[in-house]
Amino acid sequence: MIQRTPVRIEARNTSHLPEHGTCTAENQSWQTILSQSLSNPEQLLERLNLPAERWLEGAKSGHKLFQIRVPEPFIRRMEPGNPNDPLLRQVLPIADETVEQPGFVRDPLEENTAIQTTGLIRKYHSRALLMVTGQCAINCRYCFRRHFPYGEHKLSRDDRHQIVTALNASPEINEVILSGGDPLAVNDRLLSQWVDLLDAVPHLKRLRIHSRLPVVIPQRVCDDMLSWLDRTRLQKVLVVHVNHPAEIDQATREAFARLKQAGVTLLNQSVILKGVNDNADTLSALSEALFDAGVMPYYLHAFDPVAGAHHFDVSDAAAALLVRQMLERLPGFLVPKLVREVPGETSKTPIPVN
Ligand SMILES: *Cc1c(COP(=O)(O)O)cnc(C)c1O
Ligand code: SF4
């Protein structure tokens, strides 16, 4: 294990325009930060001053099912010594993960049935998901991916060719969503090649990216990334994933500002999670913090019944009540749509709030 160098984000002078990060060959490039992510229970507990006697056994048993992975810039936003920290709860395995619960399954979204060609998932009429990589920068305990840690499998040249052929043959698709895993875990050279391929498909209008990386490692929004974003003819949308306002710090705000300057529309999706954000104060503060940072709330996802994560479950009725409370406190445009993904449906399914 390489010794981590603490990443100084807060210490930076931020009174000037947003800084552009370097992409490679620097001590604190995003790749370095990513490769130095905490990935074992002892390290994580020690880093946050949490007693091993109380937490280690549970952390280890969950870690065996789905490995711990959390990058340093995300850890820095946690409160040391607080086992209920809402950011920590998203990444620290607990003994509850090993308890089986009826109705909580390994593939709640039945993703396997929607594969069009290797790497391309098509469920909805006008959009297709391109699974650029299986890798993520952070392992979120509530994610359905926990049962398919797809690793770093990359698409072959032949897969790429098949994907482009499928897109060219489907004029009704006007938007491609780079997804994964986390598509921004892939290097900019490869992403830039993808963008060139997509640019050449005439009926595509929009490039969408679903990523948590600009939040968990803001240094990811570096010059090489901005250069392919700048070059594409497609309209650009980035959907980030923030569940709690404490995830947004100064470095994240700067990364969002750089993306906005590059002409990217920024949206957020959250998952409603017990013990993390299941109250109207937190969710309202999240919407305000997002808008302050230039991001519009998009979806609030009802919890998917994933095996090993039932301790995060919030009922649809409780979620609907929270959204009603948000409606009373916030302008309409800051209230996300409460939805669930139902296998076989042709869009996300809205959950009625009144
Ligand atoms: C969620 C999802 C999308 C995007 O849906 P929007 O409602 O457009 O955000 C597209 N394809 C798949 C397979 C999805 O799961
Ligand atoms: S896909 Fe998203 S929610 Fe799931 S582990 Fe990766 S970053 Fe977390």
GROMACS .gro file of C-alpha atoms and ligand atoms in nm:
model
  377
    1MET     CA    1   0.000   0.000   0.000
    2ILE     CA    2   0.141   0.337  -0.097
    3GLN     CA    3   0.154   0.597   0.178
    4ARG     CA    4  -0.107   0.859   0.117
    5THR     CA    5  -0.013   1.224   0.086
    6PRO     CA    6  -0.296   1.435   0.228
    7VAL     CA    7  -0.459   1.642  -0.044
    8ARG     CA    8  -0.474   2.008   0.047
    9ILE     CA    9  -0.792   2.144  -0.097
   10GLU     CA   10  -0.916   2.390   0.163
   11ALA     CA   11  -0.572   2.543   0.198
   12ARG     CA   12  -0.576   2.663  -0.161
   13ASN     CA   13  -0.625   3.028  -0.237
   14THR     CA   14  -0.966   3.041  -0.398
   15SER     CA   15  -1.019   3.414  -0.426
   16HIS     CA   16  -0.942   3.414  -0.798
   17LEU     CA   17  -1.115   3.243  -1.089
   18PRO     CA   18  -1.160   2.866  -1.070
   19GLU     CA   19  -0.831   2.690  -1.120
   20HIS     CA   20  -0.789   2.422  -1.381
   21GLY     CA   21  -0.640   2.102  -1.248
   22THR     CA   22  -0.368   1.918  -1.431
   23CYS     CA   23  -0.460   1.576  -1.564
   24THR     CA   24  -0.139   1.377  -1.555
   25ALA     CA   25   0.219   1.359  -1.439
   26GLU     CA   26   0.160   1.553  -1.121
   27ASN     CA   27   0.178   1.438  -0.769
   28GLN     CA   28  -0.185   1.517  -0.706
   29SER     CA   29  -0.341   1.440  -1.039
   30TRP     CA   30  -0.683   1.279  -1.013
   31GLN     CA   31  -0.537   0.943  -1.110
   32THR     CA   32  -0.298   0.956  -0.817
   33ILE     CA   33  -0.578   1.048  -0.579
   34LEU     CA   34  -0.795   0.774  -0.724
   35SER     CA   35  -0.522   0.511  -0.692
   36GLN     CA   36  -0.463   0.612  -0.329
   37SER     CA   37  -0.827   0.573  -0.225
   38LEU     CA   38  -0.880   0.403   0.108
   39SER     CA   39  -0.968   0.042   0.044
   40ASN     CA   40  -0.964  -0.143   0.371
   41PRO     CA   41  -1.167  -0.130   0.694
   42GLU     CA   42  -0.877  -0.073   0.934
   43GLN     CA   43  -0.752   0.229   0.738
   44LEU     CA   44  -1.093   0.389   0.716
   45LEU     CA   45  -1.168   0.352   1.088
   46GLU     CA   46  -0.826   0.476   1.187
   47ARG     CA   47  -0.845   0.774   0.955
   48LEU     CA   48  -1.172   0.880   1.118
   49ASN     CA   49  -1.083   0.801   1.479
   50LEU     CA   50  -1.349   0.537   1.515
   51PRO     CA   51  -1.295   0.257   1.767
   52ALA     CA   52  -1.209  -0.073   1.598
   53GLU     CA   53  -1.370  -0.269   1.887
   54ARG     CA   54  -1.707  -0.126   1.792
   55TRP     CA   55  -1.690  -0.107   1.410
   56LEU     CA   56  -1.422  -0.334   1.267
   57GLU     CA   57  -1.605  -0.665   1.267
   58GLY     CA   58  -1.909  -0.532   1.082
   59ALA     CA   59  -1.692  -0.333   0.842
   60LYS     CA   60  -1.490  -0.643   0.758
   61SER     CA   61  -1.792  -0.862   0.695
   62GLY     CA   62  -1.947  -0.605   0.457
   63HIS     CA   63  -1.611  -0.539   0.293
   64LYS     CA   64  -1.590  -0.908   0.201
   65LEU     CA   65  -1.916  -0.876   0.007
   66PHE     CA   66  -1.833  -0.543  -0.162
   67GLN     CA   67  -1.496  -0.383  -0.116
   68ILE     CA   68  -1.453  -0.050   0.062
   69ARG     CA   69  -1.336   0.227  -0.167
   70VAL     CA   70  -1.332   0.594  -0.075
   71PRO     CA   71  -1.108   0.870  -0.207
   72GLU     CA   72  -0.935   1.115   0.025
   73PRO     CA   73  -1.112   1.436  -0.087
   74PHE     CA   74  -1.445   1.277   0.011
   75ILE     CA   75  -1.310   1.160   0.349
   76ARG     CA   76  -1.193   1.512   0.427
   77ARG     CA   77  -1.554   1.628   0.431
   78MET     CA   78  -1.643   1.380   0.707
   79GLU     CA   79  -1.647   1.462   1.075
   80PRO     CA   80  -1.384   1.250   1.257
   81GLY     CA   81  -1.517   1.049   1.548
   82ASN     CA   82  -1.878   1.061   1.429
   83PRO     CA   83  -2.004   0.714   1.331
   84ASN     CA   84  -2.330   0.870   1.206
   85ASP     CA   85  -2.163   1.112   0.968
   86PRO     CA   86  -2.389   1.112   0.659
   87LEU     CA   87  -2.095   1.079   0.420
   88LEU     CA   88  -1.935   0.800   0.619
   89ARG     CA   89  -2.264   0.609   0.631
   90GLN     CA   90  -2.258   0.591   0.251
   91VAL     CA   91  -1.921   0.414   0.243
   92LEU     CA   92  -1.867   0.227   0.573
   93PRO     CA   93  -1.995  -0.132   0.570
   94ILE     CA   94  -2.182  -0.245   0.880
   95ALA     CA   95  -2.286  -0.588   1.004
   96ASP     CA   96  -2.646  -0.535   0.876
   97GLU     CA   97  -2.517  -0.589   0.521
   98THR     CA   98  -2.478  -0.959   0.586
   99VAL     CA   99  -2.840  -1.005   0.699
  100GLU     CA  100  -3.061  -1.142   0.424
  101GLN     CA  101  -3.399  -0.979   0.389
  102PRO     CA  102  -3.689  -1.111   0.177
  103GLY     CA  103  -3.758  -0.890  -0.125
  104PHE     CA  104  -3.406  -0.746  -0.139
  105VAL     CA  105  -3.242  -0.892  -0.447
  106ARG     CA  106  -2.915  -0.889  -0.635
  107ASP     CA  107  -3.035  -0.728  -0.959
  108PRO     CA  108  -3.338  -0.512  -0.867
  109LEU     CA  109  -3.327  -0.326  -1.200
  110GLU     CA  110  -3.298  -0.636  -1.417
  111GLU     CA  111  -3.029  -0.454  -1.608
  112ASN     CA  112  -2.916  -0.781  -1.766
  113THR     CA  113  -3.227  -0.802  -1.982
  114ALA     CA  114  -3.176  -0.464  -2.154
  115ILE     CA  115  -2.834  -0.514  -2.310
  116GLN     CA  116  -2.851  -0.428  -2.680
  117THR     CA  117  -2.493  -0.504  -2.766
  118THR     CA  118  -2.195  -0.539  -2.527
  119GLY     CA  119  -2.165  -0.204  -2.350
  120LEU     CA  120  -2.492  -0.054  -2.474
  121ILE     CA  121  -2.805  -0.065  -2.258
  122ARG     CA  122  -3.127   0.052  -2.412
  123LYS     CA  123  -3.446   0.076  -2.209
  124TYR     CA  124  -3.596   0.406  -2.320
  125HIS     CA  125  -3.699   0.529  -2.664
  126SER     CA  126  -3.466   0.824  -2.727
  127ARG     CA  127  -3.168   0.753  -2.501
  128ALA     CA  128  -2.912   0.476  -2.475
  129LEU     CA  129  -2.665   0.408  -2.196
  130LEU     CA  130  -2.306   0.346  -2.289
  131MET     CA  131  -2.125   0.151  -2.016
  132VAL     CA  132  -1.776   0.286  -2.066
  133THR     CA  133  -1.627   0.110  -1.765
  134GLY     CA  134  -1.732  -0.094  -1.465
  135GLN     CA  135  -1.501   0.097  -1.237
  136CYS     CA  136  -1.614   0.356  -0.981
  137ALA     CA  137  -1.418   0.608  -0.779
  138ILE     CA  138  -1.615   0.530  -0.466
  139ASN     CA  139  -1.806   0.223  -0.357
  140CYS     CA  140  -2.145   0.330  -0.224
  141ARG     CA  141  -2.294   0.072   0.008
  142TYR     CA  142  -2.650   0.118  -0.124
  143CYS     CA  143  -2.561   0.068  -0.490
  144PHE     CA  144  -2.707  -0.222  -0.689
  145ARG     CA  145  -2.363  -0.253  -0.845
  146ARG     CA  146  -2.241  -0.406  -0.518
  147HIS     CA  147  -2.325  -0.746  -0.661
  148PHE     CA  148  -2.145  -0.686  -0.989
  149PRO     CA  149  -1.815  -0.515  -0.918
  150TYR     CA  150  -1.748  -0.534  -1.289
  151GLY     CA  151  -1.385  -0.441  -1.236
  152GLU     CA  152  -1.190  -0.256  -1.497
  153HIS     CA  153  -1.315  -0.443  -1.798
  154LYS     CA  154  -1.275  -0.222  -2.103
  155LEU     CA  155  -1.468  -0.247  -2.426
  156SER     CA  156  -1.273  -0.394  -2.715
  157ARG     CA  157  -1.228  -0.230  -3.054
  158ASP     CA  158  -1.487  -0.471  -3.189
  159ASP     CA  159  -1.737  -0.384  -2.911
  160ARG     CA  160  -1.692  -0.018  -2.997
  161HIS     CA  161  -1.758  -0.086  -3.362
  162GLN     CA  162  -2.077  -0.279  -3.277
  163ILE     CA  163  -2.197   0.005  -3.054
  164VAL     CA  164  -2.147   0.267  -3.324
  165THR     CA  165  -2.323   0.042  -3.577
  166ALA     CA  166  -2.618  -0.002  -3.340
  167LEU     CA  167  -2.641   0.375  -3.282
  168ASN     CA  168  -2.624   0.452  -3.653
  169ALA     CA  169  -2.907   0.205  -3.711
  170SER     CA  170  -3.132   0.372  -3.450
  171PRO     CA  171  -3.230   0.721  -3.568
  172GLU     CA  172  -3.474   0.758  -3.276
  173ILE     CA  173  -3.182   0.776  -3.032
  174ASN     CA  174  -3.084   1.142  -2.995
  175GLU     CA  175  -2.894   1.119  -2.669
  176VAL     CA  176  -2.616   0.892  -2.549
  177ILE     CA  177  -2.549   0.867  -2.178
  178LEU     CA  178  -2.197   0.778  -2.073
  179SER     CA  179  -2.244   0.559  -1.770
  180GLY     CA  180  -2.083   0.271  -1.586
  181GLY     CA  181  -1.955   0.227  -1.321
  182ASP     CA  182  -1.834   0.582  -1.343
  183PRO     CA  183  -1.746   0.689  -1.698
  184LEU     CA  184  -1.510   0.959  -1.573
  185ALA     CA  185  -1.295   0.690  -1.408
  186VAL     CA  186  -1.169   0.632  -1.763
  187ASN     CA  187  -0.882   0.843  -1.897
  188ASP     CA  188  -0.944   1.145  -2.117
  189ARG     CA  189  -0.773   0.994  -2.419
  190LEU     CA  190  -1.030   0.716  -2.434
  191LEU     CA  191  -1.321   0.950  -2.357
  192SER     CA  192  -1.204   1.183  -2.627
  193GLN     CA  193  -1.209   0.893  -2.877
  194TRP     CA  194  -1.563   0.807  -2.770
  195VAL     CA  195  -1.671   1.166  -2.818
  196ASP     CA  196  -1.529   1.168  -3.170
  197LEU     CA  197  -1.721   0.849  -3.252
  198LEU     CA  198  -2.045   0.992  -3.112
  199ASP     CA  199  -1.997   1.328  -3.282
  200ALA     CA  200  -1.999   1.145  -3.613
  201VAL     CA  201  -2.342   0.987  -3.556
  202PRO     CA  202  -2.558   1.247  -3.730
  203HIS     CA  203  -2.886   1.207  -3.540
  204LEU     CA  204  -2.728   1.243  -3.195
  205LYS     CA  205  -2.799   1.580  -3.031
  206ARG     CA  206  -2.688   1.537  -2.675
  207LEU     CA  207  -2.405   1.383  -2.479
  208ARG     CA  208  -2.497   1.308  -2.121
  209ILE     CA  209  -2.257   1.192  -1.852
  210HIS     CA  210  -2.366   1.027  -1.528
  211SER     CA  211  -2.079   1.059  -1.283
  212ARG     CA  212  -1.995   1.097  -0.917
  213LEU     CA  213  -1.632   1.179  -0.984
  214PRO     CA  214  -1.652   1.562  -0.999
  215VAL     CA  215  -1.800   1.541  -0.647
  216VAL     CA  216  -1.574   1.284  -0.485
  217ILE     CA  217  -1.252   1.390  -0.665
  218PRO     CA  218  -1.306   1.747  -0.793
  219GLN     CA  219  -0.956   1.742  -0.946
  220ARG     CA  220  -1.111   1.515  -1.213
  221VAL     CA  221  -1.241   1.825  -1.391
  222CYS     CA  222  -0.902   1.897  -1.543
  223ASP     CA  223  -0.787   2.064  -1.865
  224ASP     CA  224  -0.781   1.742  -2.070
  225MET     CA  225  -1.145   1.676  -1.980
  226LEU     CA  226  -1.246   2.032  -2.059
  227SER     CA  227  -1.077   2.005  -2.396
  228TRP     CA  228  -1.296   1.717  -2.526
  229LEU     CA  229  -1.603   1.880  -2.374
  230ASP     CA  230  -1.513   2.194  -2.556
  231ARG     CA  231  -1.458   2.019  -2.887
  232THR     CA  232  -1.780   1.820  -2.925
  233ARG     CA  233  -2.066   1.953  -3.137
  234LEU     CA  234  -2.314   1.780  -2.903
  235GLN     CA  235  -2.498   1.959  -2.624
  236LYS     CA  236  -2.353   1.852  -2.292
  237VAL     CA  237  -2.533   1.748  -1.975
  238LEU     CA  238  -2.360   1.618  -1.665
  239VAL     CA  239  -2.573   1.449  -1.402
  240VAL     CA  240  -2.380   1.436  -1.076
  241HIS     CA  241  -2.478   1.234  -0.773
  242VAL     CA  242  -2.491   1.414  -0.438
  243ASN     CA  243  -2.697   1.285  -0.145
  244HIS     CA  244  -2.610   1.530   0.131
  245PRO     CA  245  -2.516   1.901   0.136
  246ALA     CA  246  -2.191   1.825   0.325
  247GLU     CA  247  -2.063   1.655   0.007
  248ILE     CA  248  -2.030   1.996  -0.156
  249ASP     CA  249  -1.715   2.181  -0.053
  250GLN     CA  250  -1.517   2.463  -0.208
  251ALA     CA  251  -1.323   2.233  -0.441
  252THR     CA  252  -1.650   2.079  -0.566
  253ARG     CA  253  -1.798   2.423  -0.629
  254GLU     CA  254  -1.489   2.514  -0.831
  255ALA     CA  255  -1.515   2.196  -1.037
  256PHE     CA  256  -1.882   2.272  -1.110
  257ALA     CA  257  -1.789   2.628  -1.208
  258ARG     CA  258  -1.532   2.500  -1.458
  259LEU     CA  259  -1.790   2.268  -1.611
  260LYS     CA  260  -2.043   2.549  -1.640
  261GLN     CA  261  -1.784   2.767  -1.809
  262ALA     CA  262  -1.738   2.485  -2.059
  263GLY     CA  263  -2.109   2.503  -2.144
  264VAL     CA  264  -2.219   2.194  -1.953
  265THR     CA  265  -2.570   2.183  -1.805
  266LEU     CA  266  -2.541   2.047  -1.451
  267LEU     CA  267  -2.810   1.832  -1.291
  268ASN     CA  268  -2.813   1.621  -0.975
  269GLN     CA  269  -2.964   1.291  -0.881
  270SER     CA  270  -2.986   1.168  -0.523
  271VAL     CA  271  -3.100   0.847  -0.363
  272ILE     CA  272  -3.317   0.870  -0.056
  273LEU     CA  273  -3.128   0.691   0.221
  274LYS     CA  274  -3.227   0.625   0.578
  275GLY     CA  275  -2.982   0.783   0.821
  276VAL     CA  276  -2.823   0.994   0.546
  277ASN     CA  277  -3.081   1.232   0.400
  278ASP     CA  278  -3.428   1.112   0.502
  279ASN     CA  279  -3.549   1.440   0.645
  280ALA     CA  280  -3.692   1.754   0.488
  281ASP     CA  281  -3.429   1.986   0.641
  282THR     CA  282  -3.140   1.795   0.486
  283LEU     CA  283  -3.306   1.754   0.148
  284SER     CA  284  -3.403   2.122   0.135
  285ALA     CA  285  -3.050   2.227   0.235
  286LEU     CA  286  -2.919   1.996  -0.037
  287SER     CA  287  -3.131   2.162  -0.306
  288GLU     CA  288  -3.019   2.508  -0.189
  289ALA     CA  289  -2.652   2.405  -0.181
  290LEU     CA  290  -2.677   2.252  -0.528
  291PHE     CA  291  -2.834   2.562  -0.677
  292ASP     CA  292  -2.574   2.783  -0.506
  293ALA     CA  293  -2.315   2.570  -0.686
  294GLY     CA  294  -2.491   2.598  -1.023
  295VAL     CA  295  -2.657   2.256  -1.023
  296MET     CA  296  -3.029   2.188  -1.071
  297PRO     CA  297  -3.195   1.909  -0.871
  298TYR     CA  298  -3.324   1.646  -1.117
  299TYR     CA  299  -3.423   1.313  -0.962
  300LEU     CA  300  -3.472   1.187  -0.610
  301HIS     CA  301  -3.461   0.811  -0.650
  302ALA     CA  302  -3.664   0.588  -0.427
  303PHE     CA  303  -3.443   0.324  -0.278
  304ASP     CA  304  -3.388   0.012  -0.492
  305PRO     CA  305  -3.435  -0.306  -0.287
  306VAL     CA  306  -3.077  -0.426  -0.313
  307ALA     CA  307  -2.970  -0.725  -0.109
  308GLY     CA  308  -2.732  -0.617   0.168
  309ALA     CA  309  -2.857  -0.258   0.183
  310HIS     CA  310  -3.200  -0.291   0.343
  311HIS     CA  311  -3.090  -0.074   0.638
  312PHE     CA  312  -3.106   0.228   0.401
  313ASP     CA  313  -3.465   0.160   0.298
  314VAL     CA  314  -3.720   0.444   0.320
  315SER     CA  315  -4.082   0.362   0.230
  316ASP     CA  316  -4.245   0.533  -0.069
  317ALA     CA  317  -4.502   0.689   0.167
  318ALA     CA  318  -4.226   0.841   0.383
  319ALA     CA  319  -4.041   0.963   0.074
  320ALA     CA  320  -4.359   1.124  -0.065
  321LEU     CA  321  -4.415   1.304   0.265
  322LEU     CA  322  -4.062   1.443   0.253
  323VAL     CA  323  -4.117   1.577  -0.098
  324ARG     CA  324  -4.445   1.742   0.013
  325GLN     CA  325  -4.251   1.913   0.291
  326MET     CA  326  -3.988   2.025   0.038
  327LEU     CA  327  -4.264   2.171  -0.181
  328GLU     CA  328  -4.370   2.393   0.110
  329ARG     CA  329  -4.018   2.521   0.167
  330LEU     CA  330  -3.863   2.557  -0.174
  331PRO     CA  331  -3.940   2.713  -0.510
  332GLY     CA  332  -4.080   2.450  -0.744
  333PHE     CA  333  -3.763   2.435  -0.950
  334LEU     CA  334  -3.561   2.319  -0.650
  335VAL     CA  335  -3.782   2.018  -0.577
  336PRO     CA  336  -3.648   1.703  -0.748
  337LYS     CA  337  -3.882   1.451  -0.911
  338LEU     CA  338  -3.941   1.151  -0.689
  339VAL     CA  339  -3.903   0.842  -0.909
  340ARG     CA  340  -3.838   0.475  -0.907
  341GLU     CA  341  -3.687   0.259  -1.176
  342VAL     CA  342  -3.930  -0.023  -1.249
  343PRO     CA  343  -3.796  -0.303  -1.470
  344GLY     CA  344  -3.976  -0.313  -1.805
  345GLU     CA  345  -4.113   0.045  -1.789
  346THR     CA  346  -4.040   0.288  -2.071
  347SER     CA  347  -3.926   0.570  -1.842
  348LYS     CA  348  -3.852   0.628  -1.475
  349THR     CA  349  -4.178   0.591  -1.283
  350PRO     CA  350  -4.295   0.899  -1.091
  351ILE     CA  351  -4.407   0.831  -0.734
  352PRO     CA  352  -4.717   1.038  -0.655
  353VAL     CA  353  -4.655   1.283  -0.372
  354ASN     CA  354  -5.010   1.388  -0.285
  355LIG     C1  355  -3.224   0.624  -1.602
  355LIG     C2  356  -3.194   0.574  -1.735
  355LIG     C3  357  -3.188   0.662  -1.845
  355LIG     C4  358  -3.211   0.810  -1.832
  355LIG     O1  359  -3.342   0.841  -1.801
  355LIG     P1  360  -3.388   0.993  -1.798
  355LIG     O2  361  -3.527   0.988  -1.745
  355LIG     O3  362  -3.378   1.045  -1.935
  355LIG     O4  363  -3.293   1.063  -1.705
  355LIG     C5  364  -3.166   0.609  -1.970
  355LIG     N1  365  -3.146   0.476  -1.989
  355LIG     C6  366  -3.149   0.389  -1.886
  355LIG     C7  367  -3.129   0.245  -1.912
  355LIG     C8  368  -3.173   0.435  -1.755
  355LIG     O5  369  -3.173   0.348  -1.654
  356SF4     S1  370  -2.241   0.349  -0.964
  356SF4    FE1  371  -2.268   0.542  -0.851
  356SF4     S2  372  -2.380   0.484  -0.665
  356SF4    FE2  373  -2.294   0.297  -0.751
  356SF4     S3  374  -2.098   0.267  -0.646
  356SF4    FE3  375  -2.056   0.378  -0.837
  356SF4     S4  376  -2.062   0.596  -0.777
  356SF4    FE4  377  -2.162   0.480  -0.612
   0.00000   0.00000   0.00000
